[in-house]
Coordinates of C-alpha atoms in Angstrom, one line a residue:
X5 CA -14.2 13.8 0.4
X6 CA -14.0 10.4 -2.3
X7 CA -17.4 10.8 -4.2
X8 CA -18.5 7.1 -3.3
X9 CA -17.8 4.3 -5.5
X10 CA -20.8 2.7 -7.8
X11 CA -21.3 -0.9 -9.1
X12 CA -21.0 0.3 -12.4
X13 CA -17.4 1.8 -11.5
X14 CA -16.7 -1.5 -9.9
X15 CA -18.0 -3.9 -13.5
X16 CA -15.6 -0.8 -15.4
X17 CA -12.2 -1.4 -13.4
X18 CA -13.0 -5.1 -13.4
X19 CA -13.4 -5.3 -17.0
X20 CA -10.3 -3.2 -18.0
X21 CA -8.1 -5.4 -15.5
X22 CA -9.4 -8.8 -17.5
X23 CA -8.6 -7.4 -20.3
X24 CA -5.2 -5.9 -19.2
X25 CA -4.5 -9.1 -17.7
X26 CA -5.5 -11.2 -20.4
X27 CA -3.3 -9.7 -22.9
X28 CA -0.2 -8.9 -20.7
X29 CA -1.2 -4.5 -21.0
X30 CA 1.7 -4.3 -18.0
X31 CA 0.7 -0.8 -18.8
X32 CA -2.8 -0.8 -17.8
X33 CA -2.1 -3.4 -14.9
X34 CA 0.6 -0.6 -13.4
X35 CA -2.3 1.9 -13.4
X36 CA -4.9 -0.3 -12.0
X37 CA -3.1 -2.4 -9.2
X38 CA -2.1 -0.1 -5.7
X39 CA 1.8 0.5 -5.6
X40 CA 1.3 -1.7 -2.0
X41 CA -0.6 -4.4 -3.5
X42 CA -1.3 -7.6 -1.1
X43 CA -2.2 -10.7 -3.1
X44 CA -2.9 -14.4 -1.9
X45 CA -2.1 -16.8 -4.6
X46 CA -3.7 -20.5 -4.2
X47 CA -0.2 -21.8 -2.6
X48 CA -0.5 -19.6 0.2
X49 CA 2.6 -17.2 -1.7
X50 CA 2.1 -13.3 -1.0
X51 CA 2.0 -11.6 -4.0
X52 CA 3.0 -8.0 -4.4
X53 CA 2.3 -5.7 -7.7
X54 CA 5.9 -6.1 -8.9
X55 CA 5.7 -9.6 -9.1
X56 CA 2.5 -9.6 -10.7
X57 CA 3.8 -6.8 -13.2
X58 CA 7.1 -9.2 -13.7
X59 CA 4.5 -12.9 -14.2
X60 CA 3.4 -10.5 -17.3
X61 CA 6.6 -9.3 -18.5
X62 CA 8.3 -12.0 -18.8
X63 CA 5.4 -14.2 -20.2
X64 CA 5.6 -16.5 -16.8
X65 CA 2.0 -16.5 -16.9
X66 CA 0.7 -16.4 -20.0
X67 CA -3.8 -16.8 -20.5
X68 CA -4.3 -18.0 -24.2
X69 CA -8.3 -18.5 -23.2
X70 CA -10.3 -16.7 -20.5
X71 CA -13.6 -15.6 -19.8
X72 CA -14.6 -13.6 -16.8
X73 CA -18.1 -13.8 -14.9
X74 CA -18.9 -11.4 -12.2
X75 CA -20.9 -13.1 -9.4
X76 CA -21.0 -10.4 -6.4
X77 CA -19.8 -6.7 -5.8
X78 CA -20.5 -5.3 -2.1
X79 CA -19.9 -1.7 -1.7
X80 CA -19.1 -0.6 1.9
X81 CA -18.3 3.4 2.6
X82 CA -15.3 4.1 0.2
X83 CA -14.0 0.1 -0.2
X84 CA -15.6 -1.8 -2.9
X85 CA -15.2 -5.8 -2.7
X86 CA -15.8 -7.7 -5.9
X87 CA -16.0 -11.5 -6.9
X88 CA -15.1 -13.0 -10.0
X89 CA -14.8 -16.8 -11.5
X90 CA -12.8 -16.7 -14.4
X91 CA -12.9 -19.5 -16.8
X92 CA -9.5 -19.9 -18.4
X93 CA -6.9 -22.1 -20.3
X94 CA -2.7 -20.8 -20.3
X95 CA 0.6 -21.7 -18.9
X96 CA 2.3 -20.8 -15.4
X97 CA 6.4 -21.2 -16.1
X98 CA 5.5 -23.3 -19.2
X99 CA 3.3 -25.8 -17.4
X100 CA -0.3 -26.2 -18.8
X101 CA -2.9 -24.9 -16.5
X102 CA -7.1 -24.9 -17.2
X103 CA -9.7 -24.9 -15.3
X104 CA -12.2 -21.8 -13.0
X105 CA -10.6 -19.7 -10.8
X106 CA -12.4 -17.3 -8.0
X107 CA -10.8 -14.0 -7.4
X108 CA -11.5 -11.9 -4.4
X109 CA -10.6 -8.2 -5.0
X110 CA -10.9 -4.9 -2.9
X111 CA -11.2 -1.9 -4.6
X112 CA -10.5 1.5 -3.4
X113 CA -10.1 4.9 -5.2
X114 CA -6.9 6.3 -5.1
X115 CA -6.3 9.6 -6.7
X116 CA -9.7 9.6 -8.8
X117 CA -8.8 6.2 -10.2
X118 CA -10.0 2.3 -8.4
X119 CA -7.0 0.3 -7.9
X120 CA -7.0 -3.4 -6.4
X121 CA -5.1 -2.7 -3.1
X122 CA -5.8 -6.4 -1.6
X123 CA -7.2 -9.5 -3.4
X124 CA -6.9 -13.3 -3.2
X125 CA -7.4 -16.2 -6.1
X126 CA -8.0 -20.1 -6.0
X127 CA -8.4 -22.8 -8.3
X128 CA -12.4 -24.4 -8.1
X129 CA -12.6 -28.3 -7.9

């Protein structure tokens, strides 16, 4: 049996993904994001974790500013559920983007390690 996942686990793995994704660590995002990733992305897209590895490769997305706030974390049995507002300025495909953003993210340990295996993001008003 899992040994059950803690809050402080859950601020860990959310603080190594903002940094991973803040600085394009494909690397650490590979080890972090479940092989079967399911994403939401504001336009309704579906997002897989090849295509968020690939935004980072190829400098599609690119954050130049961000900070990350975490405002709730809900641990139920061995799924953790976690959300975030990030405050950030980049590009997307060369077009200007800034604002706060509200991620949605389910955690769940796979092989010792918590991966994001679902999560959803939007834009705030």
């Amino acid at each position: 049996m899992e040994k059950p996942i803690t809050r402080e686990e859950v601020i860990e793995a959310e603080n190594k993904l903002f940094s991973a994704q803040r600085i394009s660590d494909v690397d650490r995002l590979d080890q972090l994001l479940y092989d079967d990733l399911i994403a939401v992305a504001p336009t309704g897209q579906v997002v897989t974790k090849e295509m968020d590895l690939d935004s980072h490769r190829t400098k599609t997305m690119v954050i130049e500013e961000a900070s990350t706030t975490i405002d709730n974390i809900k641990i139920t049995g061995g799924t953790a559920l976690s959300i975030v507002t990030m405050t950030a300025k980049g590009k997307v495909a060369g077009t200007p983007l800034e604002g706060q953003f509200r991620y949605f993210r389910v955690w769940k340990r796979i092989e010792g390690t918590l991966k994001v295996i679902g999560a959803s993001f939007m834009q705030l008003p």
